[in-house]
Amino acid sequence: MAAFAADSDLLPPSGTPHRLRLSGEWTAAHAGALEDLVDKTGKTLAGRNVTLDLNEVTRVDTVGAHLLDRLRQDIMDSGGATSIEGARPEQSILIAAISKDERIEFRPPAPRLNALVGLVADVGRGMHSAWTDVTSWVSFLGSVVASAGRVIVKPRNFRLTSFVHHLELVGLRAVPIIVLIAFLVGCIIAQQSIFQLRYFGATIFAADLISVLAVRELGVLLAAIMVAGRSGSAFTAEIGSMKMREEIDAIRVMALDEVEVLILPRMLALIVGLTLLAFLSTMACLAGGALVSLIYGGISLDVFISRVDYMMTMDNFLVGMIKAPFMALVIGLIATIEGMNVEGSAESLGIRTTASVVKSIFMVIVMDGIFAMFFTAIDM
Amino acid sequence: MSTNGTYVDRGAPPAHRDAIIRVRDLAAGFGDRLIIDGLDLDVWRGEILGVVGASGTGKSVLTRAIIGLVPKKRGTVEVFGVDLGEASLKQTLAVERRWGVLFQHGALFSSLTVKQNIQVPLREHANFSPRLMDEIAMVKLDLVGLKPAAADLYPSELSGGMIKRAALARALALDPELIFLDEPTSGLDPIGAQDFDELILTLRRTLGLTVFMVTHDLDSLAQACDRIAALGDKKVLAEGPISDMRRASHPWLKAYFNGPRARAAAAEI
C-alpha cells in the first residue's frame, strides 16, 4: 500500500533548499513503515535546509505528528533547518501542540547485571529481608501483647462481636474440611502401616502407631496448615485491602488502635479456633485409622480403642495440643504483618497474600520441629 | 487563559450535525429496577456534551449502557453508525478502539507505571517499535500537561489531579474520535478543574474530539460544554446550550441552573 511517501531522490548539492513532498496517511496504522521512512529520510537530509510540503497528506494523527516532529528534530540537530508548508489548519494546530522544544530522550532499558552479580545481590536481598521479617515479627508481637495487656486492664475495650464473628469463620466453618482431611490422612496412615507391619505379624501395633502419630503430630499439623491456608490468607487480604483504601488510616485518626480493633480479635479467634480444630482433627484422624484398621487390618474396634487408651497418655495428648495456640499465634502474626505491608497496587496484595501463606506454613513446620526437640529434651 | 470576564476560546462548535452517538428508547437499570427508561439522545460529531442530573438519575448508567458495561433492557445504541446491540464481536471491537473512556477514579492499573499504563492500548492494538512507544507515551503525557518525571511513577504515588490526567492520557493513547469523561473535574481544586476544562477544549481543537462528559461542575458546564443534556424522570428532561437551561421551567433545572452557585459560575463567563 502506498499510503504515504516521501520522495527526495536526486539530491541536489547541499546548501540548496530542498522541498520534501509528503503524502498519504500519517497515522498510527502505518507507524512502523513511517518510522523507518522518517529515520532514513532524516539521515539522507541531515544538515540540509528542508521545506516539508504537506499538501498531499490526507490525515495526520498524534503518531504522525510526532514522527514529523522527529524528522524535523533529526534534520535540525544535524545543523539543518526546516519549515512546514501546505498543512491544513487543524493539522498545523496538532503539529504545533505535539512538537516540543526539547527532544524526548529514549532511554533503552537498563542493561541487566551480570548473572553472577545478580544472583549474589538477590541472595543478599533475600537474607536481609529474612532478617527484617524476624525483627518485624518480634516488634509486632510486642505491640499485640501490649494491646492485649491494655484490654485485660480494661476488658470493656475487647471486641467481643468481632471475636465471635472471626471464631465462626476461622473455627466453625473450617470444621468440615479439616475433619474430612484428617479422617482421610488417618485412613492412609493406617493402610500403609498395616501393610508394612503385616510382614512382621505385628499388625496390631498399627493402632499404637496411628494413635501416637495422630495425637502428637498429625492432628495439630493438619489443622494448622489448613488454617494458615484458609484464614491466614483471608486476614492478609482483608487487612491489605483495608490498608489500600486508607481504612486503617481512618481507624488511626479516630483515636482507635488498629491492633486492638482489627488484630486482637482475629488473633484470639485463631488461637481458640485452632486449638479446638486441632482436637477435632486428632479425633477424626483416629476415626479414619480405626475404620481402616477394622476393614483392612481386621483389628476390631475394641482392640483398637484399648491400644489407643494405652498409648494416649496425658503427656502425649498435651504435647499435641499445646502446640496449637503457638502455631495460631505465628499464623496470625504473619498474616497481619503481611497485610499491613500491602502497598497501593493490586499486584502487591497478591504478593503479600502468597507470602503470608507460604511463610506461615513454613513457620508452622519449623515450630513443630522445635517443639519436637524440646519435648524430647524434657522427656515428654 | 480564561480569567474573570475574558472570552473563553471554546474552539469551533460543530458546523454540520452528524450523530456520532444515537440513543433511542433506551432502558437500563439494575435487576427489575429501571434507572433510565425510554431515553433518546444524540451526540453530534465534534461537540462537547455535558450530561447533568441529580444523584441517582442514571448519568453513570447511561454512560455505562452506551459503552456496554451495563446491559440494556430495551432500545438501541448506535455509535459511529454501528448498532452495538446487533454488531458482531469484530465490529464492536473496532468501535471500542475508536473511543476512549476516563473513569471517575481513573482506573489506572495499579501495578504499572504511568508510562506503562499509557502504553497498554498501544501495545495491544498497535504495532509500534519500543522507541516509538516510549515517545508516544511521553507525547501524550505532555498533551495532558503532566511532567516527564511523572512517567515512571506508580498510580499510588500520584495526586488526584495527576491520576485524572494520567487516565486521560491513557484514554487518548490511540487517538480516539470520541471520549467519555465520568466526572472529570470531581475531586480537583477549582484551578485544577479549570485547567482540565481548558485541556479538554484544547484537545478538541487539536484532535477534533467529540466529548461525552458527565459532570456536576457548573463551571465546566458553562465553560466547556457546547450543549447540555439534563437527566431526570428516567429520561432526558431538557437539552440545549446553557442559556436554554437557565430558562428551563422544570423545577430541578431551575434550582440547578439558577441557584447561587450557578449564578456565580455565570458571572465568571
XYZ file of C-alpha atoms in Angstrom:
649
model
C 0.000 0.000 0.000
C 1.298 3.402 -0.887
C -0.496 5.285 1.803
C 2.437 7.581 2.304
C 5.607 8.549 0.562
C 8.452 10.934 0.962
C 10.251 11.418 -2.311
C 13.619 13.031 -2.126
C 15.699 11.227 -4.690
C 18.112 13.027 -6.927
C 19.508 15.121 -4.132
C 20.969 18.441 -5.295
C 24.200 19.523 -3.657
C 23.934 20.558 -0.028
C 23.270 24.203 0.662
C 20.386 24.498 -1.790
C 16.945 24.368 -0.221
C 15.058 21.108 -0.534
C 11.396 20.500 -0.922
C 10.191 17.231 0.633
C 6.764 16.251 -0.603
C 4.899 14.074 1.899
C 1.681 12.325 1.042
C -0.881 9.821 2.232
C -1.996 8.974 5.735
C 0.362 9.813 8.573
C -1.455 7.743 11.197
C -0.830 5.112 13.838
C -1.955 2.366 11.456
C 1.237 2.870 9.411
C 3.514 3.665 12.337
C 6.153 1.001 11.612
C 6.690 1.949 7.961
C 6.506 5.672 8.717
C 9.128 5.358 11.419
C 11.560 3.626 9.035
C 10.873 6.246 6.404
C 11.388 9.120 8.823
C 14.657 7.737 10.138
C 16.001 7.061 6.642
C 14.936 10.442 5.319
C 16.334 12.150 8.391
C 19.744 10.639 7.675
C 19.619 11.428 3.955
C 18.702 15.039 4.519
C 20.936 15.601 7.528
C 22.176 19.165 7.709
C 20.090 20.433 4.802
C 17.567 23.205 4.523
C 14.259 21.411 4.013
C 10.714 22.536 3.386
C 8.156 19.862 4.313
C 5.254 20.027 1.895
C 2.126 18.549 3.453
C -0.266 19.400 0.610
C -0.849 15.774 -0.289
C -1.083 14.453 3.248
C -4.636 13.274 3.781
C -4.644 12.555 7.519
C -2.396 13.217 10.478
C -2.869 11.881 13.987
C -0.680 12.312 17.044
C 1.627 9.499 15.991
C 2.080 11.029 12.515
C 2.557 14.483 14.005
C 5.136 13.136 16.413
C 7.032 11.378 13.614
C 7.001 14.610 11.576
C 8.417 16.304 14.629
C 11.092 13.631 14.952
C 12.044 14.171 11.300
C 12.366 17.913 11.866
C 14.394 17.383 15.027
C 16.724 14.953 13.213
C 17.356 17.453 10.433
C 17.774 20.392 12.784
C 20.043 18.535 15.170
C 22.425 17.888 12.315
C 22.630 21.612 11.591
C 19.844 21.881 9.034
C 16.674 23.939 9.017
C 13.067 23.000 8.357
C 9.795 24.644 7.653
C 6.330 23.293 7.033
C 4.101 24.239 4.159
C 0.670 23.260 2.993
C -0.652 21.969 6.306
C -4.380 22.364 6.792
C -5.385 24.475 9.817
C -6.287 21.529 12.041
C -3.063 19.792 11.050
C -0.969 22.835 11.982
C -2.698 23.049 15.369
C -1.960 19.402 16.035
C 1.639 19.631 14.854
C 2.201 22.728 16.975
C 0.680 21.013 20.019
C 2.805 17.908 19.589
C 6.137 19.491 18.728
C 8.348 20.275 21.658
C 11.418 22.357 22.160
C 13.127 19.558 23.980
C 13.699 16.220 22.422
C 12.204 13.207 24.136
C 15.131 11.128 25.233
C 14.638 7.481 24.535
C 16.313 5.526 27.300
C 16.669 1.898 26.373
C 16.017 -0.317 29.402
C 18.997 -0.508 31.741
C 21.295 -3.423 30.890
C 20.878 -6.362 33.206
C 23.508 -7.028 35.807
C 25.960 -9.791 35.212
C 24.122 -13.042 36.061
C 26.505 -13.942 38.904
C 26.408 -10.461 40.423
C 22.640 -10.516 40.092
C 22.464 -13.853 41.881
C 24.650 -12.671 44.744
C 22.628 -9.458 45.004
C 19.393 -11.469 45.112
C 20.734 -13.725 47.850
C 21.839 -10.680 49.825
C 18.456 -9.026 49.455
C 16.782 -12.296 50.466
C 18.880 -12.632 53.621
C 18.298 -9.020 54.531
C 14.540 -9.322 54.108
C 14.508 -12.574 56.119
C 16.201 -10.695 58.959
C 13.818 -7.733 58.744
C 10.953 -10.268 58.759
C 12.157 -11.654 62.068
C 12.597 -8.226 63.650
C 9.206 -7.065 62.436
C 7.556 -10.232 63.795
C 9.098 -9.631 67.183
C 8.174 -5.949 67.286
C 4.642 -6.688 66.106
C 4.274 -9.429 68.686
C 5.270 -6.801 71.241
C 2.541 -4.405 70.128
C -0.037 -7.200 70.157
C 0.971 -8.175 73.698
C 0.863 -4.529 74.787
C -2.593 -4.123 73.316
C -3.720 -7.390 74.920
C -2.453 -6.019 78.224
C -4.495 -2.853 77.793
C -7.568 -4.946 77.052
C -7.003 -7.095 80.133
C -6.887 -3.941 82.245
C -9.992 -2.573 80.523
C -11.976 -5.624 79.356
C -14.731 -3.379 78.005
C -12.444 -2.500 75.107
C -12.434 -6.088 73.919
C -14.329 -6.505 70.646
C -16.451 -9.482 71.572
C -18.683 -9.345 68.476
C -15.715 -9.264 66.158
C -14.067 -12.115 68.087
C -17.166 -14.298 67.812
C -17.561 -13.470 64.135
C -13.984 -14.451 63.373
C -14.210 -17.515 65.584
C -17.070 -18.683 63.421
C -15.149 -18.033 60.205
C -11.872 -19.499 61.420
C -13.217 -22.338 63.539
C -16.747 -23.457 62.836
C -16.650 -23.013 59.071
C -13.376 -24.917 58.850
C -14.670 -27.970 60.708
C -15.975 -29.976 57.711
C -12.887 -29.651 55.552
C -10.392 -30.208 58.369
C -12.294 -33.223 59.730
C -12.501 -34.681 56.245
C -8.800 -34.204 55.514
C -7.705 -35.548 58.900
C -10.014 -38.541 58.514
C -8.567 -39.365 55.103
C -4.985 -38.955 56.306
C -5.811 -41.265 59.234
C -7.091 -43.851 56.734
C -3.949 -43.584 54.605
C -1.576 -43.866 57.582
C -3.479 -46.914 58.843
C -3.449 -48.621 55.470
C 0.272 -48.029 54.949
C 1.336 -49.069 58.433
C -0.814 -52.222 58.422
C 0.625 -53.134 55.038
C 4.221 -52.785 56.291
C 3.688 -54.293 59.758
C 1.937 -57.332 58.293
C 5.365 -58.738 57.241
C 6.334 -58.936 60.907
C 2.943 -60.201 62.063
C 2.707 -57.048 64.103
C -0.470 -55.636 62.514
C -1.892 -54.845 65.939
C 0.819 -52.233 66.533
C -0.600 -50.157 63.680
C -3.086 -48.904 66.256
C -0.233 -47.733 68.514
C 1.481 -46.044 65.602
C -1.657 -44.253 64.447
C -2.589 -43.034 67.892
C 0.851 -41.614 68.700
C 1.178 -40.032 65.274
C -2.313 -38.557 65.286
C -2.201 -37.247 68.829
C 1.313 -35.856 68.881
C 1.817 -34.606 65.328
C -0.712 -35.068 62.598
C -3.846 -33.678 64.202
C -2.395 -30.307 65.067
C -0.195 -30.063 61.974
C -3.031 -30.725 59.535
C -5.288 -28.244 61.300
C -2.570 -25.582 61.421
C -1.637 -25.931 57.752
C -5.269 -25.790 56.729
C -5.942 -22.731 58.886
C -2.827 -20.992 57.557
C -4.074 -21.520 54.012
C -7.696 -20.706 54.756
C -7.702 -17.963 57.359
C -4.162 -16.589 57.146
C -4.653 -15.674 53.507
C -8.068 -14.178 54.270
C -6.653 -11.994 57.055
C -3.844 -10.738 54.827
C -6.254 -9.918 52.018
C -8.739 -8.202 54.348
C -6.200 -6.099 56.162
C -4.288 -5.442 52.957
C -7.283 -4.086 51.097
C -8.258 -2.009 54.128
C -4.745 -0.593 54.047
C -5.046 0.165 50.325
C -8.259 2.100 50.779
C -6.907 4.043 53.754
C -9.376 2.370 56.127
C -6.524 1.597 58.524
C -5.561 5.274 58.464
C -9.197 6.141 59.204
C -9.122 3.872 62.252
C -5.933 5.534 63.466
C -7.171 9.102 63.116
C -10.343 8.242 65.035
C -8.129 7.686 68.059
C -8.599 3.927 67.828
C -5.861 1.364 67.996
C -5.862 -0.775 64.869
C -4.195 -3.621 66.760
C -6.986 -3.591 69.317
C -9.792 -3.175 66.779
C -8.661 -5.420 63.963
C -5.883 -7.682 65.024
C -6.523 -8.742 68.603
C -9.961 -10.281 67.906
C -8.592 -12.108 64.877
C -5.588 -13.343 66.793
C -7.670 -14.630 69.699
C -10.143 -16.246 67.320
C -7.218 -18.009 65.657
C -5.807 -19.200 68.983
C -9.094 -20.520 70.307
C -10.245 -21.799 66.920
C -7.071 -23.630 66.013
C -6.847 -25.315 69.430
C -10.384 -26.659 69.059
C -9.786 -27.625 65.451
C -6.595 -29.452 66.401
C -8.561 -31.572 68.855
C -11.271 -32.363 66.289
C -8.688 -33.108 63.661
C -6.907 -35.535 66.022
C -10.159 -37.352 66.709
C -11.007 -37.526 63.007
C -7.556 -38.893 62.263
C -8.055 -41.618 64.880
C -11.500 -42.408 63.496
C -10.084 -42.814 59.995
C -7.380 -45.082 61.401
C -9.906 -47.148 63.313
C -12.083 -47.629 60.250
C -9.262 -48.838 58.011
C -7.826 -50.995 60.823
C -11.196 -52.689 61.093
C -11.779 -53.211 57.371
C -8.268 -53.710 56.042
C -6.313 -54.906 59.075
C -9.027 -56.908 60.831
C -8.363 -55.103 64.119
C -11.670 -54.924 65.952
C -12.828 -51.610 67.340
C -12.484 -52.855 70.961
C -8.870 -53.783 70.423
C -8.117 -50.517 68.577
C -9.636 -48.448 71.379
C -7.772 -50.343 74.075
C -4.460 -49.776 72.211
C -5.272 -46.085 71.824
C -6.202 -45.925 75.508
C -2.864 -47.475 76.412
C -0.788 -45.230 74.131
C -2.580 -41.916 74.519
C -1.139 -40.793 77.796
C -1.800 -37.310 79.126
C 1.766 -36.446 78.116
C 1.182 -37.398 74.511
C -2.113 -35.539 74.392
C -0.633 -32.383 75.899
C 2.355 -32.465 73.557
C -0.055 -32.294 70.645
C -2.499 -29.769 71.981
C -0.025 -27.324 73.479
C 1.432 -26.619 70.035
C -1.862 -25.368 68.625
C -2.057 -21.911 70.276
C 1.579 -21.159 69.441
C 1.061 -22.095 65.830
C -2.083 -19.958 65.743
C -0.122 -17.016 67.131
C 2.531 -17.353 64.430
C -0.066 -17.694 61.667
C -1.903 -14.626 62.931
C 1.261 -12.555 63.292
C 2.491 -13.347 59.807
C -0.936 -12.810 58.243
C -1.469 -9.406 59.837
C 2.078 -8.175 59.225
C 1.896 -9.125 55.558
C -1.486 -7.413 55.375
C -0.070 -4.245 56.917
C 2.769 -4.288 54.388
C 0.457 -4.152 51.374
C 1.094 -1.069 49.274
C -1.019 0.721 46.706
C -1.154 -1.843 43.942
C -3.272 -4.904 43.290
C -0.079 -6.775 42.498
C 1.351 -6.112 45.951
C -1.836 -7.513 47.529
C -1.307 -10.730 45.589
C 2.375 -10.950 46.520
C 1.648 -10.328 50.196
C -1.140 -12.889 50.364
C 1.072 -15.516 48.773
C 3.917 -14.629 51.135
C 1.571 -14.856 54.107
C 0.502 -18.427 53.298
C 3.976 -19.629 52.351
C 5.670 -18.097 55.386
C 3.064 -19.256 57.874
C 3.045 -22.864 56.627
C 6.839 -22.842 56.695
C 6.899 -21.435 60.226
C 4.282 -23.953 61.390
C 6.522 -26.807 60.299
C 9.679 -25.201 61.718
C 7.899 -24.714 65.060
C 6.728 -28.296 65.015
C 10.353 -29.362 64.696
C 11.453 -27.067 67.513
C 8.699 -28.410 69.759
C 9.694 -31.991 68.906
C 13.271 -31.297 70.029
C 12.086 -29.505 73.138
C 9.721 -32.291 74.218
C 12.369 -34.930 73.588
C 14.763 -32.952 75.754
C 12.283 -32.829 78.639
C 11.336 -36.496 78.166
C 7.716 -35.973 77.264
C -6.055 31.578 29.811
C -9.523 32.480 30.920
C -9.940 34.611 33.945
C -12.895 36.624 35.093
C -14.543 38.497 32.310
C -12.309 37.333 29.466
C -13.573 35.497 26.460
C -13.099 31.751 26.610
C -11.966 30.298 23.327
C -14.062 27.186 23.045
C -12.963 26.148 19.567
C -15.370 25.551 16.763
C -18.742 24.107 17.643
C -19.812 21.516 15.080
C -20.764 23.115 11.786
C -22.976 20.354 10.447
C -24.813 17.806 12.511
C -23.614 14.275 12.174
C -24.673 11.997 15.023
C -21.724 10.083 16.463
C -23.860 8.540 19.215
C -27.545 7.889 18.649
C -29.533 6.505 21.583
C -33.176 5.556 21.023
C -35.776 4.390 23.550
C -33.055 3.128 25.896
C -34.000 1.327 29.101
C -31.400 0.087 31.554
C -31.047 -0.474 35.260
C -30.234 -2.968 37.949
C -32.365 -6.110 38.176
C -36.015 -5.186 37.711
C -35.466 -1.573 38.683
C -35.090 0.627 35.603
C -32.943 3.693 36.204
C -33.464 5.039 32.704
C -36.491 4.184 30.615
C -37.281 5.331 27.095
C -34.337 7.714 26.812
C -33.419 9.359 23.479
C -30.157 11.216 22.989
C -27.912 12.295 20.125
C -24.311 13.391 20.352
C -23.059 15.303 17.333
C -19.589 14.928 15.886
C -17.153 17.469 17.289
C -19.298 18.716 20.157
C -18.750 18.644 23.887
C -21.912 17.351 25.519
C -22.359 17.753 29.248
C -24.698 15.318 30.998
C -26.154 16.520 34.305
C -28.768 15.272 36.695
C -29.426 14.804 40.374
C -27.794 11.841 42.091
C -29.427 8.599 41.050
C -30.932 9.879 37.800
C -28.815 7.473 35.813
C -25.921 9.514 34.448
C -23.482 6.715 35.108
C -25.962 4.069 33.995
C -26.449 5.923 30.707
C -22.703 6.190 30.140
C -22.119 2.580 31.029
C -25.048 1.427 28.880
C -23.599 3.280 25.884
C -20.133 1.803 26.325
C -21.607 -1.613 27.003
C -20.724 -2.113 30.662
C -24.379 -2.262 31.733
C -26.668 -4.493 29.662
C -29.610 -2.601 28.257
C -33.148 -3.865 28.688
C -34.582 -2.241 25.591
C -33.747 0.241 22.848
C -30.814 0.834 20.543
C -27.422 2.442 20.933
C -25.587 3.395 17.755
C -22.018 4.622 17.930
C -20.207 5.660 14.715
C -23.269 4.333 12.884
C -22.857 0.825 14.313
C -25.778 -0.575 16.309
C -23.954 -2.037 19.297
C -26.851 -4.355 20.116
C -26.638 -6.031 16.719
C -22.940 -5.664 15.959
C -20.646 -8.650 15.634
C -17.761 -9.022 18.062
C -15.380 -7.743 15.396
C -17.458 -4.613 14.759
C -17.783 -3.973 18.487
C -14.021 -4.245 18.973
C -13.477 -1.865 16.043
C -15.807 0.662 17.663
C -14.132 0.220 21.049
C -10.785 1.142 19.537
C -12.213 4.423 18.336
C -13.355 5.636 21.737
C -11.578 6.374 24.974
C -13.049 6.273 28.469
C -11.919 8.233 31.503
C -13.364 6.558 34.599
C -14.325 8.603 37.612
C -11.474 7.316 39.750
C -9.045 6.919 36.884
C -8.973 3.106 36.924
C -5.245 3.160 36.238
C -3.636 -0.251 36.544
C -2.037 -0.075 39.952
C 0.864 -2.392 39.211
C 2.014 -0.436 36.152
C 3.752 2.927 35.977
C 2.025 5.861 34.307
C 4.025 5.300 31.137
C 3.203 1.598 31.071
C -0.466 2.419 31.642
C -0.483 4.675 28.589
C 1.324 2.016 26.598
C -1.222 -0.730 27.346
C -3.558 0.176 24.461
C -0.578 0.914 22.194
C 0.947 -2.455 22.967
C -2.319 -4.333 22.498
C -3.795 -2.582 19.483
C -0.908 -1.125 17.524
C 2.436 -2.294 16.293
C 4.980 0.269 17.424
C 8.707 -0.014 17.955
C 9.799 0.287 21.623
C 11.291 3.693 20.916
C 8.155 4.998 19.238
C 6.006 3.570 22.048
C 8.075 5.451 24.627
C 7.979 8.644 22.624
C 4.226 8.460 22.027
C 3.640 7.874 25.750
C 5.677 10.996 26.511
C 3.829 12.979 23.834
C 0.500 12.021 25.440
C 1.814 12.917 28.880
C 2.845 16.306 27.567
C -0.530 16.688 25.864
C -2.398 16.282 29.145
C 0.033 18.554 30.961
C 1.990 16.081 33.047
C 5.708 16.485 33.591
C 8.026 13.828 32.116
C 9.068 12.924 35.671
C 5.563 11.537 36.275
C 6.105 8.841 33.644
C 7.852 6.429 35.971
C 5.601 6.899 38.988
C 3.038 4.333 40.085
C -0.627 5.341 40.442
C -0.372 5.151 44.245
C 2.275 7.882 44.120
C 0.113 10.345 42.160
C -2.123 13.139 43.398
C -5.822 13.147 42.485
C -5.350 15.616 39.650
C -2.380 13.714 38.264
C -4.403 10.484 38.295
C -7.120 12.147 36.202
C -4.575 13.483 33.760
C -2.716 10.184 33.500
C -6.009 8.351 32.968
C -6.930 10.871 30.275
C -3.561 10.286 28.610
C -4.322 6.558 28.585
C -7.805 7.184 27.177
C -6.212 9.296 24.424
C -3.470 6.781 23.645
C -4.965 5.524 20.400
C -6.227 8.924 19.196
C -9.904 8.194 19.802
C -12.536 10.177 17.941
C -14.908 10.032 20.893
C -14.119 10.260 24.553
C -16.298 9.588 27.591
C -15.451 11.508 30.745
C -17.092 10.477 34.007
C -16.948 13.442 36.391
C -13.540 14.569 35.147
C -13.292 17.536 37.493
C -14.674 15.955 40.662
C -12.083 15.955 43.391
C -9.988 18.628 41.711
C -9.379 22.052 43.174
C -11.052 24.893 41.232
C -7.847 25.858 39.458
C -7.118 22.242 38.587
C -10.682 21.856 37.345
C -10.368 24.965 35.215
C -7.108 23.679 33.745
C -8.838 20.408 32.982
C -11.669 22.188 31.145
C -9.150 24.122 29.099
C -7.290 20.909 28.396
C -10.463 19.312 27.028
C -11.099 22.334 24.827
C -7.510 22.296 23.547
C -7.745 18.611 22.762
C -10.997 19.150 20.919
C -9.335 21.859 18.844
C -6.248 19.829 18.065
C -7.595 16.307 17.771
C -11.160 17.007 16.687
C -12.528 15.021 19.627
C -16.159 14.510 20.416
C -16.667 14.589 24.169
C -19.398 12.977 26.264
C -18.922 14.372 29.743
C -20.837 13.502 32.893
C -20.290 16.323 35.325
C -21.667 18.192 38.290
C -19.323 21.077 37.842
C -21.289 24.176 36.849
C -18.123 25.949 35.768
C -17.285 23.098 33.426
C -20.802 23.138 32.055
C -20.650 26.832 31.407
C -17.123 26.960 30.022
C -16.508 23.746 28.201
C -19.818 22.297 27.060
C -21.478 23.219 23.788
C -24.668 21.514 24.792
C -26.115 20.106 27.976
C -28.450 17.152 28.451
C -30.191 17.096 31.823
C -31.428 13.718 33.022
C -34.442 13.232 35.272
C -37.602 11.129 35.442
C -35.637 8.328 33.718
C -35.372 10.430 30.543
C -33.635 13.499 29.146
C -35.522 16.377 30.759
C -34.048 19.028 28.532
C -31.147 19.528 26.180
C -29.542 22.589 24.726
C -26.873 25.190 25.417
C -26.553 26.534 28.928
C -28.549 29.666 28.063
C -31.560 27.426 27.311
C -31.040 25.573 30.552
C -31.203 28.794 32.534
C -34.606 29.498 31.018
C -35.964 25.995 31.610
C -39.147 25.626 33.607
C -38.620 22.218 35.228
C -38.176 22.797 38.996
C -34.970 20.793 39.288
C -33.388 22.569 36.297
C -34.470 25.905 37.724
C -32.919 25.109 41.071
C -29.767 23.738 39.477
C -29.071 26.393 36.858
C -30.370 29.402 38.756
C -29.107 28.559 42.233
C -26.470 30.729 43.910
C -23.597 28.557 42.678
C -24.869 28.667 39.106
C -25.177 32.448 39.239
C -21.616 32.664 40.475
C -20.456 30.439 37.631
C -22.412 32.519 35.128
C -20.890 35.739 36.437
C -17.434 34.450 35.648
C -18.092 33.926 31.975
